[in-house]
Short mmCIF file of C-alpha atoms and ligand atoms in Angstrom, two decimals:
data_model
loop_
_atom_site.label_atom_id
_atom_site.label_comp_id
_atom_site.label_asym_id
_atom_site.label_seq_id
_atom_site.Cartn_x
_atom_site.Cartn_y
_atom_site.Cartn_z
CA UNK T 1281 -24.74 21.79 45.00
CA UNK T 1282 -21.74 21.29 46.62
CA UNK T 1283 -20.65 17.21 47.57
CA UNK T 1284 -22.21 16.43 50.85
CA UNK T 1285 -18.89 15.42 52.30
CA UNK T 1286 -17.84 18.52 52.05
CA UNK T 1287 -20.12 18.54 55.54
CA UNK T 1288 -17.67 20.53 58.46
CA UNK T 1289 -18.13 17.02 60.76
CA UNK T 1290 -19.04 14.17 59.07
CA UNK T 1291 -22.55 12.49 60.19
CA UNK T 1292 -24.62 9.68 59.97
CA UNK T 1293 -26.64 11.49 57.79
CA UNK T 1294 -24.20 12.59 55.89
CA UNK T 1295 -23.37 9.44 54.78
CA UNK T 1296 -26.47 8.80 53.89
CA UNK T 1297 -26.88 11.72 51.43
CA UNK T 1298 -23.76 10.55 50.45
CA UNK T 1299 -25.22 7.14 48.82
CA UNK T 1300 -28.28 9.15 47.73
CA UNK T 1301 -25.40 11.10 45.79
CA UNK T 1302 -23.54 8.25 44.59
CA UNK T 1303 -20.61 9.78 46.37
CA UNK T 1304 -18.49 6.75 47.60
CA UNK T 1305 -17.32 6.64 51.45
CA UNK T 1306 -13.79 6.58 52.54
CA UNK T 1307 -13.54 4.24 55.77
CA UNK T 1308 -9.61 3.78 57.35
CA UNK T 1309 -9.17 2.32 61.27
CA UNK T 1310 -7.25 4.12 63.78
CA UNK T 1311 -6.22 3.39 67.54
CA UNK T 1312 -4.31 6.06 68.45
CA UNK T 1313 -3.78 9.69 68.72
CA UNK T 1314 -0.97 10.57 66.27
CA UNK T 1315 -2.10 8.02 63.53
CA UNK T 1316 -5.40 9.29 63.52
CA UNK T 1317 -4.42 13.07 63.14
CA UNK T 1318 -3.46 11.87 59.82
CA UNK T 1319 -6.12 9.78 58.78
CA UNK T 1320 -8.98 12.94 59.52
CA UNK T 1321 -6.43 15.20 57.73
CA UNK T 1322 -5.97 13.02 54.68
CA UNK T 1323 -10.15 13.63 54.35
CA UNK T 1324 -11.01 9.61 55.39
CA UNK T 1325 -15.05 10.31 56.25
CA UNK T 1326 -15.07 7.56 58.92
CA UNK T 1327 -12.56 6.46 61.56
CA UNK T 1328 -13.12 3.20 63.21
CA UNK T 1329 -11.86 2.09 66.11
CA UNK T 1330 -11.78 -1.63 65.16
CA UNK T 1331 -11.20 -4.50 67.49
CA UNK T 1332 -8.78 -5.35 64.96
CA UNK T 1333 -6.74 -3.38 67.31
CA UNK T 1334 -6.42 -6.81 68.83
CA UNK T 1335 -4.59 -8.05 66.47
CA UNK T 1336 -2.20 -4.85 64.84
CA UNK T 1337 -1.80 -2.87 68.50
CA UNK T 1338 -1.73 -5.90 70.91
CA UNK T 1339 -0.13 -9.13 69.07
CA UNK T 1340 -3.45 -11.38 69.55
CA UNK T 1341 -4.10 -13.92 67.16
CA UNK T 1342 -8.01 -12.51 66.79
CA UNK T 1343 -9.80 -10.20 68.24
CA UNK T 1344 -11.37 -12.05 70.90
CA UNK T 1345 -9.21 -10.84 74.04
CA UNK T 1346 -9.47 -7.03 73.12
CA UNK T 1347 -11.94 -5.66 76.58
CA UNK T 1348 -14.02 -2.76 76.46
CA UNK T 1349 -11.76 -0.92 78.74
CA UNK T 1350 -9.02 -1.66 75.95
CA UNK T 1351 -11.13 -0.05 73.41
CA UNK T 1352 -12.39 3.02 75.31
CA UNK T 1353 -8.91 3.79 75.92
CA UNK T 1354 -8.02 3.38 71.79
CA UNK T 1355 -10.74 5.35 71.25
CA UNK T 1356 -10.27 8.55 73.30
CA UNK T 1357 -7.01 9.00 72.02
CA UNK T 1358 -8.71 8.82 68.22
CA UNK T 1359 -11.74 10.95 68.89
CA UNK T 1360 -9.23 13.80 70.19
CA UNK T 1361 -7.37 14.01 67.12
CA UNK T 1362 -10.71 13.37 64.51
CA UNK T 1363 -11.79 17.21 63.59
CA UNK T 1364 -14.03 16.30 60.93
CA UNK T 1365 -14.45 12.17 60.97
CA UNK T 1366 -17.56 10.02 62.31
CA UNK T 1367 -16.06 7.77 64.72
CA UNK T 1368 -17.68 4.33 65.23
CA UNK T 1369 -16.21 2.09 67.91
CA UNK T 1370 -16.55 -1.41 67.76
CA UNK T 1371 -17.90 -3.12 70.62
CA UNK T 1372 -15.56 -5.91 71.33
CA UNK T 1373 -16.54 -9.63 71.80
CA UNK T 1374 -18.48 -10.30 74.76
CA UNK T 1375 -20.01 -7.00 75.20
CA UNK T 1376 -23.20 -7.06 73.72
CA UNK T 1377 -23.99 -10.93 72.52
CA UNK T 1378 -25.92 -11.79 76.06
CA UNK T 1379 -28.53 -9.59 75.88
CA UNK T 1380 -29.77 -6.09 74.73
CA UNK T 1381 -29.28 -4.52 77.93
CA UNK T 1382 -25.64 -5.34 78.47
CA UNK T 1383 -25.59 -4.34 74.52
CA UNK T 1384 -26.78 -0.72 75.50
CA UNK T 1385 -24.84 -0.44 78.89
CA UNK T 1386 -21.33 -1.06 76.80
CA UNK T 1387 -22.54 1.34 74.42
CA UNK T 1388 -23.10 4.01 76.81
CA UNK T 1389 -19.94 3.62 78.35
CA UNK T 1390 -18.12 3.66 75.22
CA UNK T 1391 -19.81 6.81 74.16
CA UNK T 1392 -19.45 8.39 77.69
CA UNK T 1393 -15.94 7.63 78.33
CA UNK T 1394 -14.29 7.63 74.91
CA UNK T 1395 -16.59 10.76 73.35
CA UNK T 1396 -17.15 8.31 69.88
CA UNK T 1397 -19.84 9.41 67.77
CA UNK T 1398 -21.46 5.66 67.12
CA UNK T 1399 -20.64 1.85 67.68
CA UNK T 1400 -20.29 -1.14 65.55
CA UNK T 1401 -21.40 -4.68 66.03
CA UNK T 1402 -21.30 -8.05 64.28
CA UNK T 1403 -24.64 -10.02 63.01
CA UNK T 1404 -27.47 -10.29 61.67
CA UNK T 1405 -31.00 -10.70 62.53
CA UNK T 1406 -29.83 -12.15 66.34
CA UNK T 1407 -28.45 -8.63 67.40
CA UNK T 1408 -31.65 -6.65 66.00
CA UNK T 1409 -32.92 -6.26 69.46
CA UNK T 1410 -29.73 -4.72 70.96
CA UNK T 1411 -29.22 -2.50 67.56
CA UNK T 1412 -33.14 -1.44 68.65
CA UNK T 1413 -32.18 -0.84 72.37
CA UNK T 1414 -29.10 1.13 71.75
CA UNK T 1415 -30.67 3.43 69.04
CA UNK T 1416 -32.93 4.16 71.96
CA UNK T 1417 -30.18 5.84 73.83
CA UNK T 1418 -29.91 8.24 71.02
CA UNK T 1419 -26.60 5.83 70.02
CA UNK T 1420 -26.09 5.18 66.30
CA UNK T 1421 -25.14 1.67 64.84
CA UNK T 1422 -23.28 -0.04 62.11
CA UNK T 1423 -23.90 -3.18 61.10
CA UNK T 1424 -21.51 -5.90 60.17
CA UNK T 1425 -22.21 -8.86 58.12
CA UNK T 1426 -20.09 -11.08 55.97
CA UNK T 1427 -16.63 -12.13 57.82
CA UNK T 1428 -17.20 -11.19 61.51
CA UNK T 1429 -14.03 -12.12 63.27
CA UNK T 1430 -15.45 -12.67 66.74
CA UNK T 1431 -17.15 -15.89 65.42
CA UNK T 1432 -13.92 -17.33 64.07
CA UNK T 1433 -13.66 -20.52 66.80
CA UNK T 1434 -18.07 -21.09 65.30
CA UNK T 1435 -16.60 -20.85 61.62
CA UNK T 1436 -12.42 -21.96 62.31
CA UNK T 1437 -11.53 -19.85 58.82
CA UNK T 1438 -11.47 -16.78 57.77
CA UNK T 1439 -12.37 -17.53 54.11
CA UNK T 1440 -14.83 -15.60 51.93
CA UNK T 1441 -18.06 -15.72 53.27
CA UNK T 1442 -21.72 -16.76 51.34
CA UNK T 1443 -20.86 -17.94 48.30
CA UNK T 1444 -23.45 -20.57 48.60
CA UNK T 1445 -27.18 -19.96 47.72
CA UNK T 1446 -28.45 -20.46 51.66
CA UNK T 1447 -26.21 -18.75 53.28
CA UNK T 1448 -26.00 -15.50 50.65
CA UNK T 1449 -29.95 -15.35 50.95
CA UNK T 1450 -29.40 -15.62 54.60
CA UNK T 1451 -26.99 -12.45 54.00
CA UNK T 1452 -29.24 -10.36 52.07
CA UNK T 1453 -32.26 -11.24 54.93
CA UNK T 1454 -29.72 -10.12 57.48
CA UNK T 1455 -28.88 -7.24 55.83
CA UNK T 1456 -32.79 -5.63 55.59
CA UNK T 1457 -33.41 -6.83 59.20
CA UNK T 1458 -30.32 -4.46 60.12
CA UNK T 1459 -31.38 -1.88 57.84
CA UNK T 1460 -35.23 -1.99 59.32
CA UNK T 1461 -33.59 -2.15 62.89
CA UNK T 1462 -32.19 1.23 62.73
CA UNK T 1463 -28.34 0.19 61.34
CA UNK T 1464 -27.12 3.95 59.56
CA UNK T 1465 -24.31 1.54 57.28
CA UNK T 1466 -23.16 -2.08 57.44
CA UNK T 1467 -19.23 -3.70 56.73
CA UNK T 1468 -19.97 -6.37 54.10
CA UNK T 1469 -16.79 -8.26 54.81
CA UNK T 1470 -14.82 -11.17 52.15
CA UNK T 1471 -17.86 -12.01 50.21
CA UNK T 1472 -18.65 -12.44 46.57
CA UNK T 1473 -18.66 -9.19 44.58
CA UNK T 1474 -22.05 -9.89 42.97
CA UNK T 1475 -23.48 -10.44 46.25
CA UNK T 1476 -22.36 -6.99 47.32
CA UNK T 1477 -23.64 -5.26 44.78
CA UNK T 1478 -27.39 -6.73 45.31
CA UNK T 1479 -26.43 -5.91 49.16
CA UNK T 1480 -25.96 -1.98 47.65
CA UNK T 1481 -28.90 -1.69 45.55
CA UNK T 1482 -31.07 -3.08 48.34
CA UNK T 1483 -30.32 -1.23 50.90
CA UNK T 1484 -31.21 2.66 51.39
CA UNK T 1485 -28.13 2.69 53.96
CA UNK T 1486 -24.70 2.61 52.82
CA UNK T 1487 -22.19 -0.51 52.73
CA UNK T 1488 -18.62 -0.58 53.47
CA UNK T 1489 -16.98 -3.19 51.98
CA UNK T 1490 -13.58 -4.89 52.92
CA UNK T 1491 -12.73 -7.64 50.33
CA UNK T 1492 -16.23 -6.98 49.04
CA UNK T 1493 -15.59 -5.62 45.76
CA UNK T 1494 -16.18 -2.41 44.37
CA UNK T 1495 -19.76 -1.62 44.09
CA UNK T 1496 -20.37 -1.20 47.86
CA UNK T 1497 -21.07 2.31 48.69
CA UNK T 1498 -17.67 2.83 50.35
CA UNK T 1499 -14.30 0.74 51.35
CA UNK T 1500 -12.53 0.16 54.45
CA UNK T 1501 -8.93 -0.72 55.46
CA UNK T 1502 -7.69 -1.96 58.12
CA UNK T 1503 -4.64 1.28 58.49
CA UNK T 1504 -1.74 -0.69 59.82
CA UNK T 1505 -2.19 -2.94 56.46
CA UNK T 1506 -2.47 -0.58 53.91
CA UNK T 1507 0.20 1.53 55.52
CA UNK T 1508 2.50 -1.96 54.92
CA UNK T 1509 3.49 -1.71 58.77
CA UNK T 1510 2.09 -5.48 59.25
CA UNK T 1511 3.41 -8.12 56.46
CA UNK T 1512 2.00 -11.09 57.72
CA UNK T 1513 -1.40 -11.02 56.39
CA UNK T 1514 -2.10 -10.83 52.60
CA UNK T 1515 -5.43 -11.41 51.42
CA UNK T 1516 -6.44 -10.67 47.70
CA UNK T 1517 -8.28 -8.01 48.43
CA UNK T 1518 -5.17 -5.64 50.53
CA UNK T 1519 -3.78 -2.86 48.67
CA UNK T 1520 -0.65 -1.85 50.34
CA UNK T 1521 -0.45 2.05 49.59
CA UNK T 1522 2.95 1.81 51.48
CA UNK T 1523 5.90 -0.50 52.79
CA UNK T 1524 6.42 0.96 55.96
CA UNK T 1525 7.54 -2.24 57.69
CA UNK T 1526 10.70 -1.57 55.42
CA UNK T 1527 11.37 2.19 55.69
CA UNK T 1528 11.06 2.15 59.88
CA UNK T 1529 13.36 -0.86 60.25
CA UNK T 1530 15.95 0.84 58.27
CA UNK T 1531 15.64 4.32 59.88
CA UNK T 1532 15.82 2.38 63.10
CA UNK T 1533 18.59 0.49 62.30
CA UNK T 1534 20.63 3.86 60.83
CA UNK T 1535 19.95 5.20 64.58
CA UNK T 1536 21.49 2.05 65.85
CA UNK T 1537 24.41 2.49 63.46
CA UNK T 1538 24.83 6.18 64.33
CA UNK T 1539 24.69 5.52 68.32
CA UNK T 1540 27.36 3.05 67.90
CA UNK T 1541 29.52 5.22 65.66
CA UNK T 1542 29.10 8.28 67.41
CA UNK T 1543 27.63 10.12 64.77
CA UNK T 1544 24.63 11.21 67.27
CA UNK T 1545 24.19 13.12 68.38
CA UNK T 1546 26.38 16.46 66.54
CA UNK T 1547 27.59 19.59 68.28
CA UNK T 1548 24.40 21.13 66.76
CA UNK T 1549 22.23 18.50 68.40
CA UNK T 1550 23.72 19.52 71.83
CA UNK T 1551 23.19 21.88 74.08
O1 LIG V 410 -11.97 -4.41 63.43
C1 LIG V 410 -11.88 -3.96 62.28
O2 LIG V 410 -10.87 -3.37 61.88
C2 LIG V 410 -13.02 -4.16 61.38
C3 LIG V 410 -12.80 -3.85 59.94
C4 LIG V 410 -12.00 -4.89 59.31
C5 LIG V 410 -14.09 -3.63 59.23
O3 LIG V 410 -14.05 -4.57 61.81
#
């Protein structure tokens, strides 16, 4: 039988066979057109449209400011380029935390207005309601549990999450309440390996990890960090698969150079 992501558009259910299958998930973000022609073509299953675009597209120190308008614009330029990618939109801070009806109203508009295929939002069993009302809509949702950067002013560190006894079993609780809500995946971010795995086995829905070890049923990156285009942020758990930082400045500075020697452009760049 051939892999199911070998699927011609990648689906929720897809990535469900896919943990059935014990094939692991390839998650990358995106937040723009040309970047994310690339991602779909390298084969990445899932593009998200992270609110981390705060921080790599905008400057901000977390993802707090990023607005929903911000991220339905990110987003349309994404799900143009994604031919054969699921792409899940996270619904930025502020957006869905009041109540389950502004949690399905955001929803729809990202949906509407960008053309993404699902949404993500962080929590446990406190946003079970709105996961409930916006699966109603016919809108699927991933989960997020672990590390959720919008709480960073409750928590003031972004250190790994449950390692103690409470607050893991208050993980794993979290985690079936998402999974009975309706939640087709859930990030697990910066937590304990071991607690991961148990996560994995438990669930019948796949887990993404980020600085969750490697028995989660796939892995996420944030792009602009594996790509080595931001240097200022290097946890443990960061492959850099390039140092891109490096390679533009220097192109960029050999176009300064050649500007100011008059080396471009050449007769044969001219008309
Ligand atoms: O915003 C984001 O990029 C994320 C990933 C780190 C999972 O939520």
């Amino acid at each position: 039988m051939a892999p199911a992501s070998n699927a011609r558009r990648i689906t929720t259910n897809t990535l469900q066979a896919m943990k059935r299958e014990g094939e692991k998930i390839a998650m990358l973000t995106a937040y723009d057109y040309s970047l994310a022609r690339l991602v779909d073509g390298a084969g990445v299953d899932v593009i998200l449209v992270g609110d981390s675009a705060s921080n790599v597209m905008a400057g901000n120190e977390t993802t707090v400011p990023i607005t929903l308008e911000q991220m339905i614009y990110h987003a349309s330029g994404v799900v143009r380029a994604a031919q054969r990618a699921l792409v899940v939109v996270d619904l930025p801070f502020g957006t869905y935390q009041g109540d389950s009806r502004t949690a399905l109203e955001s929803s729809i508009r990202i949906m509407k207005e960008s053309g993404a295929h699902a949404v993500k939002l962080e929590g446990g069993a406190e946003v079970g309601e709105s996961v409930e009302r916006i699966l109603t809509a016919g809108i699927p949702v991933m989960g997020h549990l672990g590390l959720t950067p919008q709480s960073i002013y409750k928590f003031g560190t972004y250190t790994v999450r449950a390692r103690e006894k409470d607050e893991a079993q208050k993980l794993l609780d979290d985690a079936k309440h998402l999974e009975q809500a309706g939640c087709f995946a859930i990030v697990l971010e910066k937590i304990p390996a071991t607690l991961a795995k148990q996560v994995s086995a438990l669930l019948s829905v796949p887990t993404i990890g980020i600085g969750a070890g490697p028995d989660c049923d796939g892995q996420v990156l944030v792009l602009h960090d594996m790509l080595g285009i931001t240097q200022d942020f290097s946890p443990r758990f960061l492959r850099r698969y390039l140092n891109l930082e490096k390679d533009i400045q220097s192109a960029i500075a050999q176009y300064v150079s050649d500007i100011r020697d008059s080396e471009f452009p050449t007769e044969q760049e001219s008309y």
